[in-house]
Amino acid sequence: ELKVEQNPLFLSMQEGKNYTIYCNYSTTSDRLYWYRQDPGKSLESLFVLLSNGAVKQEGRLMASLDTKARLSTLHITAAVHDLSATYFCAVDTGANSKLTFGKGITLSVRP
Amino acid sequence: EAQVTQNPRYLITVTGKKLTVTCSQNMNHEYMSWYRQDPGLGLRQIYYSMNVEVTDKGDVPEGYKVSRKEKRNFPLILESPSPNQTSLYFCASFRPGRTFEQFFGPGTRLTVL
């Protein structure tokens, strides 16, 4: 059974500092997704990582994928308050387009 | 605008009263799924569909039905809702291709009393 683990589950960040959050998964995967969710809202697609070594950047966020280690990282540069949200990673094994989600990491940026 | 829509967005109902949550996408996607989101459990797939008239169970299908009579619509049916189906529900659609991006609807918050 595929398991997706994210850690830490909660992260208090100081404005202006850099942070990295992690997503580990237990079996071979075709694709890895990062989503952002604001309270009471839907999931907003951030990145889709399709292959080993893939790196994608959008603004202050950069995601990378190491399929050999079954690990994806989301790096945050110079955190700002607008980045406060819950971030989910999800893995697609290609079987039926099912995404298996991690529990999510709630980021809170303080001044 | 490319989007996935769900209705209703909020619903409070009572045990045993049949209900349907609609989902529609305008992107001509083959794949559609339903997920439920619960605190501490994350998002779990309920049912999925790979095309018209092709549906199958996800991880937590008990108590739910779906149908896919048209490509754009994928309704979720609760024949006899129970309180343990109180949850936040998301519909998603997807077409394999260059980006593999999966799009989520706005969510339906269901409370079963």
mmCIF file with all atom_site columns, C-alpha atoms in Angstrom:
data_model
loop_
_atom_site.group_PDB
_atom_site.id
_atom_site.type_symbol
_atom_site.label_atom_id
_atom_site.label_alt_id
_atom_site.label_comp_id
_atom_site.label_asym_id
_atom_site.label_entity_id
_atom_site.label_seq_id
_atom_site.pdbx_PDB_ins_code
_atom_site.Cartn_x
_atom_site.Cartn_y
_atom_site.Cartn_z
_atom_site.occupancy
_atom_site.B_iso_or_equiv
_atom_site.pdbx_formal_charge
_atom_site.auth_seq_id
_atom_site.auth_comp_id
_atom_site.auth_asym_id
_atom_site.auth_atom_id
_atom_site.pdbx_PDB_model_num
ATOM 1   C CA . GLU A 1 1   ? 0.000   0.000  0.000   1.00 0.00 ? 1   GLU A CA 1
ATOM 2   C CA . LEU A 1 2   ? 1.341   3.379  -1.009  1.00 0.00 ? 2   LEU A CA 1
ATOM 3   C CA . LYS A 1 3   ? 2.074   5.688  1.893   1.00 0.00 ? 3   LYS A CA 1
ATOM 4   C CA . VAL A 1 4   ? 2.870   9.372  1.580   1.00 0.00 ? 4   VAL A CA 1
ATOM 5   C CA . GLU A 1 5   ? 4.428   11.116 4.545   1.00 0.00 ? 5   GLU A CA 1
ATOM 6   C CA . GLN A 1 6   ? 4.976   14.792 5.034   1.00 0.00 ? 6   GLN A CA 1
ATOM 7   C CA . ASN A 1 7   ? 6.968   16.409 7.730   1.00 0.00 ? 7   ASN A CA 1
ATOM 8   C CA . PRO A 1 8   ? 6.798   18.411 9.756   1.00 0.00 ? 8   PRO A CA 1
ATOM 9   C CA . LEU A 1 9   ? 2.996   18.626 10.030  1.00 0.00 ? 9   LEU A CA 1
ATOM 10  C CA . PHE A 1 10  ? 3.149   22.179 11.275  1.00 0.00 ? 10  PHE A CA 1
ATOM 11  C CA . LEU A 1 11  ? 5.805   24.774 10.696  1.00 0.00 ? 11  LEU A CA 1
ATOM 12  C CA . SER A 1 12  ? 5.988   28.245 12.105  1.00 0.00 ? 12  SER A CA 1
ATOM 13  C CA . MET A 1 13  ? 8.161   30.340 9.839   1.00 0.00 ? 13  MET A CA 1
ATOM 14  C CA . GLN A 1 14  ? 9.698   33.718 10.387  1.00 0.00 ? 14  GLN A CA 1
ATOM 15  C CA . GLU A 1 15  ? 9.258   36.269 7.666   1.00 0.00 ? 15  GLU A CA 1
ATOM 16  C CA . GLY A 1 16  ? 12.282  36.589 5.439   1.00 0.00 ? 16  GLY A CA 1
ATOM 17  C CA . LYS A 1 17  ? 13.841  33.227 6.292   1.00 0.00 ? 17  LYS A CA 1
ATOM 18  C CA . ASN A 1 18  ? 14.264  30.129 4.129   1.00 0.00 ? 18  ASN A CA 1
ATOM 19  C CA . TYR A 1 19  ? 12.679  26.769 4.863   1.00 0.00 ? 19  TYR A CA 1
ATOM 20  C CA . THR A 1 20  ? 12.390  23.308 3.342   1.00 0.00 ? 20  THR A CA 1
ATOM 21  C CA . ILE A 1 21  ? 9.546   20.841 3.768   1.00 0.00 ? 21  ILE A CA 1
ATOM 22  C CA . TYR A 1 22  ? 9.627   17.206 2.788   1.00 0.00 ? 22  TYR A CA 1
ATOM 23  C CA . CYS A 1 23  ? 7.446   14.573 1.201   1.00 0.00 ? 23  CYS A CA 1
ATOM 24  C CA . ASN A 1 24  ? 8.395   10.885 1.314   1.00 0.00 ? 24  ASN A CA 1
ATOM 25  C CA . TYR A 1 25  ? 6.525   8.120  -0.450  1.00 0.00 ? 25  TYR A CA 1
ATOM 26  C CA . SER A 1 26  ? 6.807   4.382  -0.193  1.00 0.00 ? 26  SER A CA 1
ATOM 27  C CA . THR A 1 27  ? 6.549   2.943  -3.725  1.00 0.00 ? 27  THR A CA 1
ATOM 28  C CA . THR A 1 28  ? 7.556   3.795  -7.260  1.00 0.00 ? 28  THR A CA 1
ATOM 29  C CA . SER A 1 29  ? 5.559   6.703  -8.586  1.00 0.00 ? 29  SER A CA 1
ATOM 30  C CA . ASP A 1 30  ? 4.855   8.183  -11.990 1.00 0.00 ? 30  ASP A CA 1
ATOM 31  C CA . ARG A 1 31  ? 4.152   11.693 -10.812 1.00 0.00 ? 31  ARG A CA 1
ATOM 32  C CA . LEU A 1 32  ? 4.312   13.858 -7.728  1.00 0.00 ? 32  LEU A CA 1
ATOM 33  C CA . TYR A 1 33  ? 2.075   16.842 -7.104  1.00 0.00 ? 33  TYR A CA 1
ATOM 34  C CA . TRP A 1 34  ? 2.203   19.761 -4.726  1.00 0.00 ? 34  TRP A CA 1
ATOM 35  C CA . TYR A 1 35  ? -1.000  21.568 -3.806  1.00 0.00 ? 35  TYR A CA 1
ATOM 36  C CA . ARG A 1 36  ? -1.785  24.532 -1.634  1.00 0.00 ? 36  ARG A CA 1
ATOM 37  C CA . GLN A 1 37  ? -4.994  24.799 0.385   1.00 0.00 ? 37  GLN A CA 1
ATOM 38  C CA . ASP A 1 38  ? -6.217  27.890 2.227   1.00 0.00 ? 38  ASP A CA 1
ATOM 39  C CA . PRO A 1 39  ? -8.712  27.358 5.074   1.00 0.00 ? 39  PRO A CA 1
ATOM 40  C CA . GLY A 1 40  ? -12.133 26.404 3.723   1.00 0.00 ? 40  GLY A CA 1
ATOM 41  C CA . LYS A 1 41  ? -10.922 26.533 0.139   1.00 0.00 ? 41  LYS A CA 1
ATOM 42  C CA . SER A 1 42  ? -10.141 24.096 -2.623  1.00 0.00 ? 42  SER A CA 1
ATOM 43  C CA . LEU A 1 43  ? -6.770  22.747 -3.653  1.00 0.00 ? 43  LEU A CA 1
ATOM 44  C CA . GLU A 1 44  ? -4.644  24.950 -5.843  1.00 0.00 ? 44  GLU A CA 1
ATOM 45  C CA . SER A 1 45  ? -2.138  23.163 -8.036  1.00 0.00 ? 45  SER A CA 1
ATOM 46  C CA . LEU A 1 46  ? 1.418   24.370 -7.465  1.00 0.00 ? 46  LEU A CA 1
ATOM 47  C CA . PHE A 1 47  ? 3.670   21.871 -9.212  1.00 0.00 ? 47  PHE A CA 1
ATOM 48  C CA . VAL A 1 48  ? 3.589   18.600 -11.087 1.00 0.00 ? 48  VAL A CA 1
ATOM 49  C CA . LEU A 1 49  ? 6.922   16.779 -11.068 1.00 0.00 ? 49  LEU A CA 1
ATOM 50  C CA . LEU A 1 50  ? 7.178   14.164 -13.750 1.00 0.00 ? 50  LEU A CA 1
ATOM 51  C CA . SER A 1 51  ? 10.652  12.683 -13.598 1.00 0.00 ? 51  SER A CA 1
ATOM 52  C CA . ASN A 1 52  ? 13.702  12.097 -11.489 1.00 0.00 ? 52  ASN A CA 1
ATOM 53  C CA . GLY A 1 53  ? 15.633  15.288 -10.952 1.00 0.00 ? 53  GLY A CA 1
ATOM 54  C CA . ALA A 1 54  ? 12.727  17.492 -11.960 1.00 0.00 ? 54  ALA A CA 1
ATOM 55  C CA . VAL A 1 55  ? 12.899  20.971 -10.476 1.00 0.00 ? 55  VAL A CA 1
ATOM 56  C CA . LYS A 1 56  ? 10.191  23.598 -10.805 1.00 0.00 ? 56  LYS A CA 1
ATOM 57  C CA . GLN A 1 57  ? 10.049  27.107 -9.432  1.00 0.00 ? 57  GLN A CA 1
ATOM 58  C CA . GLU A 1 58  ? 7.256   29.608 -9.029  1.00 0.00 ? 58  GLU A CA 1
ATOM 59  C CA . GLY A 1 59  ? 7.924   32.774 -7.111  1.00 0.00 ? 59  GLY A CA 1
ATOM 60  C CA . ARG A 1 60  ? 9.331   31.938 -3.687  1.00 0.00 ? 60  ARG A CA 1
ATOM 61  C CA . LEU A 1 61  ? 8.599   28.222 -4.006  1.00 0.00 ? 61  LEU A CA 1
ATOM 62  C CA . MET A 1 62  ? 10.826  25.617 -5.591  1.00 0.00 ? 62  MET A CA 1
ATOM 63  C CA . ALA A 1 63  ? 9.987   21.924 -5.743  1.00 0.00 ? 63  ALA A CA 1
ATOM 64  C CA . SER A 1 64  ? 12.257  19.044 -6.630  1.00 0.00 ? 64  SER A CA 1
ATOM 65  C CA . LEU A 1 65  ? 11.916  15.300 -7.020  1.00 0.00 ? 65  LEU A CA 1
ATOM 66  C CA . ASP A 1 66  ? 14.328  12.466 -6.316  1.00 0.00 ? 66  ASP A CA 1
ATOM 67  C CA . THR A 1 67  ? 12.616  9.272  -7.425  1.00 0.00 ? 67  THR A CA 1
ATOM 68  C CA . LYS A 1 68  ? 15.479  7.058  -6.265  1.00 0.00 ? 68  LYS A CA 1
ATOM 69  C CA . ALA A 1 69  ? 15.116  8.355  -2.712  1.00 0.00 ? 69  ALA A CA 1
ATOM 70  C CA . ARG A 1 70  ? 11.322  8.625  -3.124  1.00 0.00 ? 70  ARG A CA 1
ATOM 71  C CA . LEU A 1 71  ? 11.550  12.147 -1.815  1.00 0.00 ? 71  LEU A CA 1
ATOM 72  C CA . SER A 1 72  ? 10.286  15.526 -2.886  1.00 0.00 ? 72  SER A CA 1
ATOM 73  C CA . THR A 1 73  ? 11.242  18.796 -1.272  1.00 0.00 ? 73  THR A CA 1
ATOM 74  C CA . LEU A 1 74  ? 9.509   22.153 -1.322  1.00 0.00 ? 74  LEU A CA 1
ATOM 75  C CA . HIS A 1 75  ? 11.884  24.987 -0.643  1.00 0.00 ? 75  HIS A CA 1
ATOM 76  C CA . ILE A 1 76  ? 10.587  28.356 0.504   1.00 0.00 ? 76  ILE A CA 1
ATOM 77  C CA . THR A 1 77  ? 12.742  31.392 -0.043  1.00 0.00 ? 77  THR A CA 1
ATOM 78  C CA . ALA A 1 78  ? 12.305  34.472 2.143   1.00 0.00 ? 78  ALA A CA 1
ATOM 79  C CA . ALA A 1 79  ? 8.952   33.496 3.603   1.00 0.00 ? 79  ALA A CA 1
ATOM 80  C CA . VAL A 1 80  ? 6.145   36.051 3.478   1.00 0.00 ? 80  VAL A CA 1
ATOM 81  C CA . HIS A 1 81  ? 2.745   36.051 5.196   1.00 0.00 ? 81  HIS A CA 1
ATOM 82  C CA . ASP A 1 82  ? 0.924   35.222 1.939   1.00 0.00 ? 82  ASP A CA 1
ATOM 83  C CA . LEU A 1 83  ? 2.535   31.793 1.979   1.00 0.00 ? 83  LEU A CA 1
ATOM 84  C CA . SER A 1 84  ? 0.637   30.805 5.140   1.00 0.00 ? 84  SER A CA 1
ATOM 85  C CA . ALA A 1 85  ? -1.507  27.822 4.104   1.00 0.00 ? 85  ALA A CA 1
ATOM 86  C CA . THR A 1 86  ? -1.559  24.031 4.174   1.00 0.00 ? 86  THR A CA 1
ATOM 87  C CA . TYR A 1 87  ? 0.617   22.318 1.578   1.00 0.00 ? 87  TYR A CA 1
ATOM 88  C CA . PHE A 1 88  ? -0.117  18.822 0.380   1.00 0.00 ? 88  PHE A CA 1
ATOM 89  C CA . CYS A 1 89  ? 1.988   16.521 -1.665  1.00 0.00 ? 89  CYS A CA 1
ATOM 90  C CA . ALA A 1 90  ? 0.295   13.733 -3.581  1.00 0.00 ? 90  ALA A CA 1
ATOM 91  C CA . VAL A 1 91  ? 1.586   10.795 -5.543  1.00 0.00 ? 91  VAL A CA 1
ATOM 92  C CA . ASP A 1 92  ? 0.083   9.262  -8.649  1.00 0.00 ? 92  ASP A CA 1
ATOM 93  C CA . THR A 1 93  ? 1.123   5.699  -9.369  1.00 0.00 ? 93  THR A CA 1
ATOM 94  C CA . GLY A 1 94  ? -0.561  5.834  -12.764 1.00 0.00 ? 94  GLY A CA 1
ATOM 95  C CA . ALA A 1 95  ? -3.073  3.080  -11.974 1.00 0.00 ? 95  ALA A CA 1
ATOM 96  C CA . ASN A 1 96  ? -6.257  5.095  -12.327 1.00 0.00 ? 96  ASN A CA 1
ATOM 97  C CA . SER A 1 97  ? -5.166  8.682  -11.897 1.00 0.00 ? 97  SER A CA 1
ATOM 98  C CA . LYS A 1 98  ? -5.748  8.267  -8.180  1.00 0.00 ? 98  LYS A CA 1
ATOM 99  C CA . LEU A 1 99  ? -3.777  10.678 -6.063  1.00 0.00 ? 99  LEU A CA 1
ATOM 100 C CA . THR A 1 100 ? -2.610  9.433  -2.684  1.00 0.00 ? 100 THR A CA 1
ATOM 101 C CA . PHE A 1 101 ? -2.161  12.441 -0.444  1.00 0.00 ? 101 PHE A CA 1
ATOM 102 C CA . GLY A 1 102 ? 0.052   13.147 2.494   1.00 0.00 ? 102 GLY A CA 1
ATOM 103 C CA . LYS A 1 103 ? -1.576  14.603 5.606   1.00 0.00 ? 103 LYS A CA 1
ATOM 104 C CA . GLY A 1 104 ? -0.442  18.092 4.698   1.00 0.00 ? 104 GLY A CA 1
ATOM 105 C CA . ILE A 1 105 ? 1.910   20.605 6.296   1.00 0.00 ? 105 ILE A CA 1
ATOM 106 C CA . THR A 1 106 ? 0.429   23.760 7.750   1.00 0.00 ? 106 THR A CA 1
ATOM 107 C CA . LEU A 1 107 ? 2.753   26.702 7.346   1.00 0.00 ? 107 LEU A CA 1
ATOM 108 C CA . SER A 1 108 ? 2.330   29.847 9.388   1.00 0.00 ? 108 SER A CA 1
ATOM 109 C CA . VAL A 1 109 ? 4.502   32.857 8.673   1.00 0.00 ? 109 VAL A CA 1
ATOM 110 C CA . ARG A 1 110 ? 5.016   35.259 11.549  1.00 0.00 ? 110 ARG A CA 1
ATOM 111 C CA . PRO A 1 111 ? 6.509   38.754 11.356  1.00 0.00 ? 111 PRO A CA 1
ATOM 112 C CA . GLU B 2 1   ? -12.392 29.550 -18.209 1.00 0.00 ? 1   GLU B CA 1
ATOM 113 C CA . ALA B 2 2   ? -11.281 25.982 -17.529 1.00 0.00 ? 2   ALA B CA 1
ATOM 114 C CA . GLN B 2 3   ? -12.916 24.797 -14.351 1.00 0.00 ? 3   GLN B CA 1
ATOM 115 C CA . VAL B 2 4   ? -14.530 22.094 -12.270 1.00 0.00 ? 4   VAL B CA 1
ATOM 116 C CA . THR B 2 5   ? -17.817 23.089 -10.649 1.00 0.00 ? 5   THR B CA 1
ATOM 117 C CA . GLN B 2 6   ? -19.685 21.429 -7.811  1.00 0.00 ? 6   GLN B CA 1
ATOM 118 C CA . ASN B 2 7   ? -23.157 21.930 -6.424  1.00 0.00 ? 7   ASN B CA 1
ATOM 119 C CA . PRO B 2 8   ? -24.246 22.472 -3.803  1.00 0.00 ? 8   PRO B CA 1
ATOM 120 C CA . ARG B 2 9   ? -21.300 24.068 -2.020  1.00 0.00 ? 9   ARG B CA 1
ATOM 121 C CA . TYR B 2 10  ? -22.862 23.566 1.394   1.00 0.00 ? 10  TYR B CA 1
ATOM 122 C CA . LEU B 2 11  ? -25.495 21.077 2.478   1.00 0.00 ? 11  LEU B CA 1
ATOM 123 C CA . ILE B 2 12  ? -26.986 20.136 5.816   1.00 0.00 ? 12  ILE B CA 1
ATOM 124 C CA . THR B 2 13  ? -29.228 17.097 5.708   1.00 0.00 ? 13  THR B CA 1
ATOM 125 C CA . VAL B 2 14  ? -30.595 14.350 7.923   1.00 0.00 ? 14  VAL B CA 1
ATOM 126 C CA . THR B 2 15  ? -29.741 10.688 8.145   1.00 0.00 ? 15  THR B CA 1
ATOM 127 C CA . GLY B 2 16  ? -31.302 8.602  5.398   1.00 0.00 ? 16  GLY B CA 1
ATOM 128 C CA . LYS B 2 17  ? -32.384 11.388 3.056   1.00 0.00 ? 17  LYS B CA 1
ATOM 129 C CA . LYS B 2 18  ? -30.950 10.667 -0.392  1.00 0.00 ? 18  LYS B CA 1
ATOM 130 C CA . LEU B 2 19  ? -28.817 13.389 -1.914  1.00 0.00 ? 19  LEU B CA 1
ATOM 131 C CA . THR B 2 20  ? -26.745 14.057 -5.006  1.00 0.00 ? 20  THR B CA 1
ATOM 132 C CA . VAL B 2 21  ? -23.716 16.283 -5.328  1.00 0.00 ? 21  VAL B CA 1
ATOM 133 C CA . THR B 2 22  ? -23.105 17.313 -8.899  1.00 0.00 ? 22  THR B CA 1
ATOM 134 C CA . CYS B 2 23  ? -19.730 17.783 -10.551 1.00 0.00 ? 23  CYS B CA 1
ATOM 135 C CA . SER B 2 24  ? -19.101 19.196 -13.981 1.00 0.00 ? 24  SER B CA 1
ATOM 136 C CA . GLN B 2 25  ? -15.929 20.008 -15.920 1.00 0.00 ? 25  GLN B CA 1
ATOM 137 C CA . ASN B 2 26  ? -15.513 21.964 -19.129 1.00 0.00 ? 26  ASN B CA 1
ATOM 138 C CA . MET B 2 27  ? -12.056 20.715 -20.126 1.00 0.00 ? 27  MET B CA 1
ATOM 139 C CA . ASN B 2 28  ? -13.110 17.541 -21.970 1.00 0.00 ? 28  ASN B CA 1
ATOM 140 C CA . HIS B 2 29  ? -11.169 15.443 -19.450 1.00 0.00 ? 29  HIS B CA 1
ATOM 141 C CA . GLU B 2 30  ? -11.518 11.688 -19.525 1.00 0.00 ? 30  GLU B CA 1
ATOM 142 C CA . TYR B 2 31  ? -10.662 11.046 -15.886 1.00 0.00 ? 31  TYR B CA 1
ATOM 143 C CA . MET B 2 32  ? -12.783 12.271 -13.012 1.00 0.00 ? 32  MET B CA 1
ATOM 144 C CA . SER B 2 33  ? -12.617 11.438 -9.314  1.00 0.00 ? 33  SER B CA 1
ATOM 145 C CA . TRP B 2 34  ? -14.317 12.120 -6.025  1.00 0.00 ? 34  TRP B CA 1
ATOM 146 C CA . TYR B 2 35  ? -12.370 12.655 -2.825  1.00 0.00 ? 35  TYR B CA 1
ATOM 147 C CA . ARG B 2 36  ? -13.363 13.307 0.737   1.00 0.00 ? 36  ARG B CA 1
ATOM 148 C CA . GLN B 2 37  ? -11.266 15.330 3.137   1.00 0.00 ? 37  GLN B CA 1
ATOM 149 C CA . ASP B 2 38  ? -11.395 14.710 6.857   1.00 0.00 ? 38  ASP B CA 1
ATOM 150 C CA . PRO B 2 39  ? -9.268  16.219 9.639   1.00 0.00 ? 39  PRO B CA 1
ATOM 151 C CA . GLY B 2 40  ? -6.332  13.997 10.448  1.00 0.00 ? 40  GLY B CA 1
ATOM 152 C CA . LEU B 2 41  ? -7.045  11.674 7.535   1.00 0.00 ? 41  LEU B CA 1
ATOM 153 C CA . GLY B 2 42  ? -6.254  13.920 4.609   1.00 0.00 ? 42  GLY B CA 1
ATOM 154 C CA . LEU B 2 43  ? -7.888  13.379 1.234   1.00 0.00 ? 43  LEU B CA 1
ATOM 155 C CA . ARG B 2 44  ? -9.049  9.924  0.188   1.00 0.00 ? 44  ARG B CA 1
ATOM 156 C CA . GLN B 2 45  ? -10.442 8.822  -3.125  1.00 0.00 ? 45  GLN B CA 1
ATOM 157 C CA . ILE B 2 46  ? -14.049 7.603  -3.112  1.00 0.00 ? 46  ILE B CA 1
ATOM 158 C CA . TYR B 2 47  ? -14.689 6.701  -6.760  1.00 0.00 ? 47  TYR B CA 1
ATOM 159 C CA . TYR B 2 48  ? -13.113 7.434  -10.087 1.00 0.00 ? 48  TYR B CA 1
ATOM 160 C CA . SER B 2 49  ? -14.083 7.267  -13.728 1.00 0.00 ? 49  SER B CA 1
ATOM 161 C CA . MET B 2 50  ? -11.801 6.798  -16.702 1.00 0.00 ? 50  MET B CA 1
ATOM 162 C CA . ASN B 2 51  ? -14.435 7.675  -19.273 1.00 0.00 ? 51  ASN B CA 1
ATOM 163 C CA . VAL B 2 52  ? -18.150 7.603  -19.986 1.00 0.00 ? 52  VAL B CA 1
ATOM 164 C CA . GLU B 2 53  ? -19.801 4.537  -18.450 1.00 0.00 ? 53  GLU B CA 1
ATOM 165 C CA . VAL B 2 54  ? -16.480 3.440  -16.852 1.00 0.00 ? 54  VAL B CA 1
ATOM 166 C CA . THR B 2 55  ? -16.342 3.837  -13.081 1.00 0.00 ? 55  THR B CA 1
ATOM 167 C CA . ASP B 2 56  ? -14.586 2.037  -10.276 1.00 0.00 ? 56  ASP B CA 1
ATOM 168 C CA . LYS B 2 57  ? -14.122 2.153  -6.530  1.00 0.00 ? 57  LYS B CA 1
ATOM 169 C CA . GLY B 2 58  ? -11.434 4.125  -4.820  1.00 0.00 ? 58  GLY B CA 1
ATOM 170 C CA . ASP B 2 59  ? -10.284 3.674  -1.256  1.00 0.00 ? 59  ASP B CA 1
ATOM 171 C CA . VAL B 2 60  ? -13.490 4.552  0.616   1.00 0.00 ? 60  VAL B CA 1
ATOM 172 C CA . PRO B 2 61  ? -16.493 3.758  -1.626  1.00 0.00 ? 61  PRO B CA 1
ATOM 173 C CA . GLU B 2 62  ? -18.892 2.419  1.032   1.00 0.00 ? 62  GLU B CA 1
ATOM 174 C CA . GLY B 2 63  ? -22.127 4.364  1.158   1.00 0.00 ? 63  GLY B CA 1
ATOM 175 C CA . TYR B 2 64  ? -21.578 6.147  -2.155  1.00 0.00 ? 64  TYR B CA 1
ATOM 176 C CA . LYS B 2 65  ? -22.601 5.672  -5.769  1.00 0.00 ? 65  LYS B CA 1
ATOM 177 C CA . VAL B 2 66  ? -21.531 7.443  -8.923  1.00 0.00 ? 66  VAL B CA 1
ATOM 178 C CA . SER B 2 67  ? -22.499 7.529  -12.556 1.00 0.00 ? 67  SER B CA 1
ATOM 179 C CA . ARG B 2 68  ? -20.827 8.824  -15.709 1.00 0.00 ? 68  ARG B CA 1
ATOM 180 C CA . LYS B 2 69  ? -23.400 9.150  -18.443 1.00 0.00 ? 69  LYS B CA 1
ATOM 181 C CA . GLU B 2 70  ? -21.754 12.168 -20.048 1.00 0.00 ? 70  GLU B CA 1
ATOM 182 C CA . LYS B 2 71  ? -18.103 13.051 -20.234 1.00 0.00 ? 71  LYS B CA 1
ATOM 183 C CA . ARG B 2 72  ? -18.469 16.379 -18.462 1.00 0.00 ? 72  ARG B CA 1
ATOM 184 C CA . ASN B 2 73  ? -20.565 15.225 -15.470 1.00 0.00 ? 73  ASN B CA 1
ATOM 185 C CA . PHE B 2 74  ? -19.768 12.912 -12.590 1.00 0.00 ? 74  PHE B CA 1
ATOM 186 C CA . PRO B 2 75  ? -22.394 13.098 -9.823  1.00 0.00 ? 75  PRO B CA 1
ATOM 187 C CA . LEU B 2 76  ? -21.850 11.617 -6.372  1.00 0.00 ? 76  LEU B CA 1
ATOM 188 C CA . ILE B 2 77  ? -24.912 9.964  -4.879  1.00 0.00 ? 77  ILE B CA 1
ATOM 189 C CA . LEU B 2 78  ? -25.502 9.202  -1.228  1.00 0.00 ? 78  LEU B CA 1
ATOM 190 C CA . GLU B 2 79  ? -28.517 6.889  -1.145  1.00 0.00 ? 79  GLU B CA 1
ATOM 191 C CA . SER B 2 80  ? -28.865 6.876  2.647   1.00 0.00 ? 80  SER B CA 1
ATOM 192 C CA . PRO B 2 81  ? -26.473 9.376  4.211   1.00 0.00 ? 81  PRO B CA 1
ATOM 193 C CA . SER B 2 82  ? -25.154 8.743  7.685   1.00 0.00 ? 82  SER B CA 1
ATOM 194 C CA . PRO B 2 83  ? -23.338 11.074 10.110  1.00 0.00 ? 83  PRO B CA 1
ATOM 195 C CA . ASN B 2 84  ? -19.976 9.460  9.303   1.00 0.00 ? 84  ASN B CA 1
ATOM 196 C CA . GLN B 2 85  ? -20.327 10.884 5.804   1.00 0.00 ? 85  GLN B CA 1
ATOM 197 C CA . THR B 2 86  ? -20.095 14.388 7.173   1.00 0.00 ? 86  THR B CA 1
ATOM 198 C CA . SER B 2 87  ? -17.062 15.676 5.340   1.00 0.00 ? 87  SER B CA 1
ATOM 199 C CA . LEU B 2 88  ? -15.657 18.047 2.736   1.00 0.00 ? 88  LEU B CA 1
ATOM 200 C CA . TYR B 2 89  ? -15.981 16.577 -0.744  1.00 0.00 ? 89  TYR B CA 1
ATOM 201 C CA . PHE B 2 90  ? -13.925 17.431 -3.796  1.00 0.00 ? 90  PHE B CA 1
ATOM 202 C CA . CYS B 2 91  ? -14.390 16.487 -7.400  1.00 0.00 ? 91  CYS B CA 1
ATOM 203 C CA . ALA B 2 92  ? -11.316 16.402 -9.635  1.00 0.00 ? 92  ALA B CA 1
ATOM 204 C CA . SER B 2 93  ? -10.676 15.968 -13.333 1.00 0.00 ? 93  SER B CA 1
ATOM 205 C CA . PHE B 2 94  ? -7.612  15.071 -15.318 1.00 0.00 ? 94  PHE B CA 1
ATOM 206 C CA . ARG B 2 95  ? -6.446  14.217 -18.804 1.00 0.00 ? 95  ARG B CA 1
ATOM 207 C CA . PRO B 2 96  ? -3.171  12.365 -19.299 1.00 0.00 ? 96  PRO B CA 1
ATOM 208 C CA . GLY B 2 97  ? -0.898  14.432 -21.440 1.00 0.00 ? 97  GLY B CA 1
ATOM 209 C CA . ARG B 2 98  ? 1.950   16.872 -21.336 1.00 0.00 ? 98  ARG B CA 1
ATOM 210 C CA . THR B 2 99  ? 1.275   18.382 -17.930 1.00 0.00 ? 99  THR B CA 1
ATOM 211 C CA . PHE B 2 100 ? -0.764  15.713 -16.128 1.00 0.00 ? 100 PHE B CA 1
ATOM 212 C CA . GLU B 2 101 ? -2.297  18.431 -13.998 1.00 0.00 ? 101 GLU B CA 1
ATOM 213 C CA . GLN B 2 102 ? -5.324  17.463 -11.927 1.00 0.00 ? 102 GLN B CA 1
ATOM 214 C CA . PHE B 2 103 ? -7.943  20.144 -11.348 1.00 0.00 ? 103 PHE B CA 1
ATOM 215 C CA . PHE B 2 104 ? -10.095 20.262 -8.243  1.00 0.00 ? 104 PHE B CA 1
ATOM 216 C CA . GLY B 2 105 ? -13.546 21.708 -7.799  1.00 0.00 ? 105 GLY B CA 1
ATOM 217 C CA . PRO B 2 106 ? -14.381 24.224 -5.055  1.00 0.00 ? 106 PRO B CA 1
ATOM 218 C CA . GLY B 2 107 ? -15.598 21.594 -2.609  1.00 0.00 ? 107 GLY B CA 1
ATOM 219 C CA . THR B 2 108 ? -18.914 20.658 -1.034  1.00 0.00 ? 108 THR B CA 1
ATOM 220 C CA . ARG B 2 109 ? -19.219 20.769 2.722   1.00 0.00 ? 109 ARG B CA 1
ATOM 221 C CA . LEU B 2 110 ? -21.758 18.153 3.776   1.00 0.00 ? 110 LEU B CA 1
ATOM 222 C CA . THR B 2 111 ? -23.195 17.780 7.258   1.00 0.00 ? 111 THR B CA 1
ATOM 223 C CA . VAL B 2 112 ? -25.410 14.786 8.027   1.00 0.00 ? 112 VAL B CA 1
ATOM 224 C CA . LEU B 2 113 ? -27.378 15.108 11.263  1.00 0.00 ? 113 LEU B CA 1
#
